[in-house]
Amino acid sequence: MRIFSIFFTFLLTAIGVFGQTSWLDRPLNNWNPTTGVVPTAPRATGDLPGARCANTVRLPESIADRAVTRAGWSLFGAAQTYGAVTVVNGMASVDGMCRPLQFNTFVFVSNRFAGTLSPTPMNSRTDGALINARLNSPTSLTADFARYTSADALCCPSQTSSVSYTITSGRVAPAQVDTQASCQ
């Protein structure tokens, strides 16, 4: 009886994990506040991006960079700027291969925080993790997110969701999501 109980608990946990719906699968609602305050970095669940991963951390160079680091995030990747819009990546921790954990991408308009590209921090090699973001114009941004199923290897998500965002009135908002199979 105890074995059955353990198996049943495991089964319910597995169904809960794989049965969750990502924000990318629901109707888009704007999660970005109108307050203009960069969210505080979450408590690190992985390694801090210290000496071992120092080559992945970028030092702050702009007002946007400094706003993100003041909120407790470590910068990574290149910042993008188009006119008055700047896009910056921040992470709270890294995994054993120095990949970002608990990361997000922050958008600024005229050096004021305009929002994030994901409603929650993301982890590399998980469903809904940012692959790349492209600042197309001062009013348009596109981002691709990895989409994993329970059958996908961590190296190879089977789908990609592309989200287009609009930047108006100093705020970034998701406009449309399109999910396609990845080329294998």
Coordinates of C-alpha atoms in Angstrom, one line a residue:
M1 CA 0.0 0.0 0.0
R2 CA 2.8 2.4 0.8
I3 CA 4.4 1.8 -2.6
F4 CA 1.1 2.6 -4.3
S5 CA 0.9 5.8 -2.2
I6 CA 4.4 6.9 -3.2
F7 CA 3.7 6.1 -6.9
F8 CA 0.4 8.0 -6.8
T9 CA 2.1 11.1 -5.3
F10 CA 4.8 11.0 -7.9
L11 CA 2.2 10.7 -10.7
L12 CA 0.3 13.7 -9.4
T13 CA 3.5 15.7 -9.2
A14 CA 4.5 14.8 -12.7
I15 CA 1.0 15.7 -14.0
G16 CA 1.2 19.0 -12.2
V17 CA 4.6 19.9 -13.6
F18 CA 3.8 19.0 -17.2
G19 CA 0.2 20.1 -17.1
Q20 CA 1.0 23.7 -16.2
T21 CA 0.1 26.3 -18.8
S22 CA 2.8 28.9 -19.7
W23 CA 1.9 32.6 -20.0
L24 CA 2.8 32.0 -23.7
D25 CA -0.2 29.7 -24.1
R26 CA -2.8 32.0 -22.5
P27 CA -4.4 35.2 -23.8
L28 CA -1.8 38.0 -23.5
N29 CA -2.3 40.4 -20.6
N30 CA 0.2 43.2 -19.8
W31 CA 1.9 42.4 -16.5
N32 CA 4.1 45.5 -16.7
P33 CA 3.3 48.1 -14.0
T34 CA 2.8 51.8 -14.8
T35 CA 5.1 52.7 -11.8
G36 CA 8.4 52.5 -13.6
V37 CA 10.2 50.6 -10.8
V38 CA 12.6 47.8 -11.8
P39 CA 11.5 44.6 -10.0
T40 CA 13.9 43.4 -7.4
A41 CA 16.0 40.3 -8.3
P42 CA 14.8 37.1 -6.7
R43 CA 16.8 35.3 -4.1
A44 CA 19.5 33.2 -6.0
T45 CA 18.6 29.5 -6.4
G46 CA 21.8 28.7 -8.4
D47 CA 25.4 29.9 -8.0
L48 CA 26.0 33.7 -7.8
P49 CA 27.7 34.9 -11.0
G50 CA 31.0 35.4 -9.2
A51 CA 34.6 34.7 -10.1
R52 CA 33.8 31.4 -11.9
C53 CA 31.4 33.1 -14.3
A54 CA 32.9 36.6 -14.3
N55 CA 33.3 36.5 -18.1
T56 CA 29.5 36.3 -18.5
V57 CA 28.8 39.4 -16.3
R58 CA 28.8 42.8 -17.9
L59 CA 29.6 46.0 -15.9
P60 CA 27.0 48.7 -15.9
E61 CA 27.6 51.4 -18.6
S62 CA 24.3 53.3 -18.8
I63 CA 21.5 54.6 -16.6
A64 CA 19.4 51.6 -17.6
D65 CA 22.3 49.2 -16.6
R66 CA 22.7 50.9 -13.3
A67 CA 18.9 50.8 -12.5
V68 CA 19.0 47.0 -13.2
T69 CA 22.1 46.4 -11.0
R70 CA 20.7 48.6 -8.2
A71 CA 17.7 46.2 -8.1
G72 CA 20.1 43.3 -7.4
W73 CA 20.4 41.8 -10.9
S74 CA 23.7 41.0 -12.7
L75 CA 24.0 42.1 -16.2
F76 CA 24.7 39.7 -19.1
G77 CA 24.7 39.9 -22.9
A78 CA 24.8 43.0 -24.9
A79 CA 22.4 45.9 -24.4
Q80 CA 20.4 47.1 -27.4
T81 CA 19.5 50.7 -28.1
Y82 CA 17.3 52.2 -30.8
G83 CA 16.5 55.9 -30.3
A84 CA 15.3 56.4 -26.7
V85 CA 14.7 52.7 -26.1
T86 CA 17.2 50.4 -24.4
V87 CA 16.9 46.7 -23.7
V88 CA 19.0 45.1 -20.9
N89 CA 19.4 41.5 -19.7
G90 CA 19.7 40.8 -15.9
M91 CA 20.1 37.5 -14.0
A92 CA 20.0 36.6 -10.3
S93 CA 22.2 33.4 -10.6
V94 CA 23.8 30.9 -12.9
D95 CA 23.9 27.2 -13.3
G96 CA 27.1 25.0 -13.3
M97 CA 27.8 25.9 -17.0
C98 CA 27.4 29.7 -16.3
R99 CA 24.0 29.8 -18.1
P100 CA 21.6 32.5 -16.7
L101 CA 19.1 31.4 -14.1
Q102 CA 16.3 33.6 -12.8
F103 CA 16.8 36.1 -15.6
N104 CA 14.6 38.6 -17.3
T105 CA 14.9 41.3 -20.0
F106 CA 14.2 44.9 -19.1
V107 CA 13.0 47.6 -21.4
F108 CA 13.7 51.3 -20.8
V109 CA 12.3 54.3 -22.6
S110 CA 14.2 57.6 -22.1
N111 CA 16.1 55.9 -19.2
R112 CA 12.8 55.1 -17.5
F113 CA 11.8 51.5 -16.8
A114 CA 9.0 50.5 -19.3
G115 CA 8.7 46.8 -18.4
T116 CA 10.0 43.2 -18.8
L117 CA 9.6 40.7 -21.6
S118 CA 8.4 37.9 -19.3
P119 CA 6.0 38.2 -16.4
T120 CA 8.3 36.1 -14.2
P121 CA 12.1 35.3 -14.1
M122 CA 13.2 32.6 -16.5
N123 CA 15.7 29.7 -16.3
S124 CA 17.9 28.6 -19.2
R125 CA 16.9 25.3 -20.7
T126 CA 13.4 25.4 -19.4
D127 CA 10.0 26.0 -21.1
G128 CA 9.4 29.7 -21.7
A129 CA 13.1 30.8 -21.5
L130 CA 14.1 33.7 -23.7
I131 CA 16.3 32.7 -26.7
N132 CA 16.8 36.2 -28.1
A133 CA 15.2 39.6 -28.3
R134 CA 15.4 42.0 -31.2
L135 CA 14.7 45.7 -30.9
N136 CA 13.2 46.4 -34.3
S137 CA 12.4 50.1 -33.9
P138 CA 11.6 52.6 -31.1
T139 CA 8.1 51.2 -31.0
S140 CA 8.6 47.5 -31.8
L141 CA 10.4 44.6 -30.2
T142 CA 10.3 40.8 -30.9
A143 CA 11.4 38.0 -28.6
D144 CA 11.7 34.3 -29.1
F145 CA 11.1 31.8 -26.3
A146 CA 12.1 28.1 -26.0
R147 CA 9.1 25.8 -25.8
Y148 CA 9.8 22.4 -24.3
T149 CA 7.6 19.3 -23.9
S150 CA 8.2 16.5 -21.5
A151 CA 9.8 14.5 -24.4
D152 CA 12.3 17.2 -25.4
A153 CA 16.0 16.9 -24.5
L154 CA 17.3 20.0 -22.7
C155 CA 19.4 20.9 -25.7
C156 CA 16.6 21.0 -28.1
P157 CA 13.2 22.5 -27.5
S158 CA 10.7 21.3 -30.1
Q159 CA 8.9 24.6 -30.5
T160 CA 9.6 28.4 -30.4
S161 CA 7.1 31.0 -29.4
S162 CA 7.8 34.5 -31.0
V163 CA 6.2 37.4 -29.1
S164 CA 5.8 40.8 -30.7
Y165 CA 5.7 43.8 -28.3
T166 CA 4.7 47.4 -28.7
I167 CA 6.3 50.3 -27.0
T168 CA 4.0 53.2 -26.5
S169 CA 3.6 55.9 -23.9
G170 CA 6.7 54.7 -22.1
R171 CA 5.5 51.2 -21.5
V172 CA 6.2 47.9 -23.2
A173 CA 3.3 45.5 -23.8
P174 CA 3.0 42.1 -25.5
A175 CA 0.9 42.2 -28.6
Q176 CA 0.9 38.8 -30.3
V177 CA 2.4 35.4 -29.8
D178 CA 3.0 32.8 -32.5
T179 CA 4.3 29.3 -31.7
Q180 CA 6.0 27.2 -34.4
A181 CA 7.8 23.9 -34.5
S182 CA 11.6 24.3 -34.3
C183 CA 13.6 22.9 -37.2
Q184 CA 15.2 19.6 -36.1

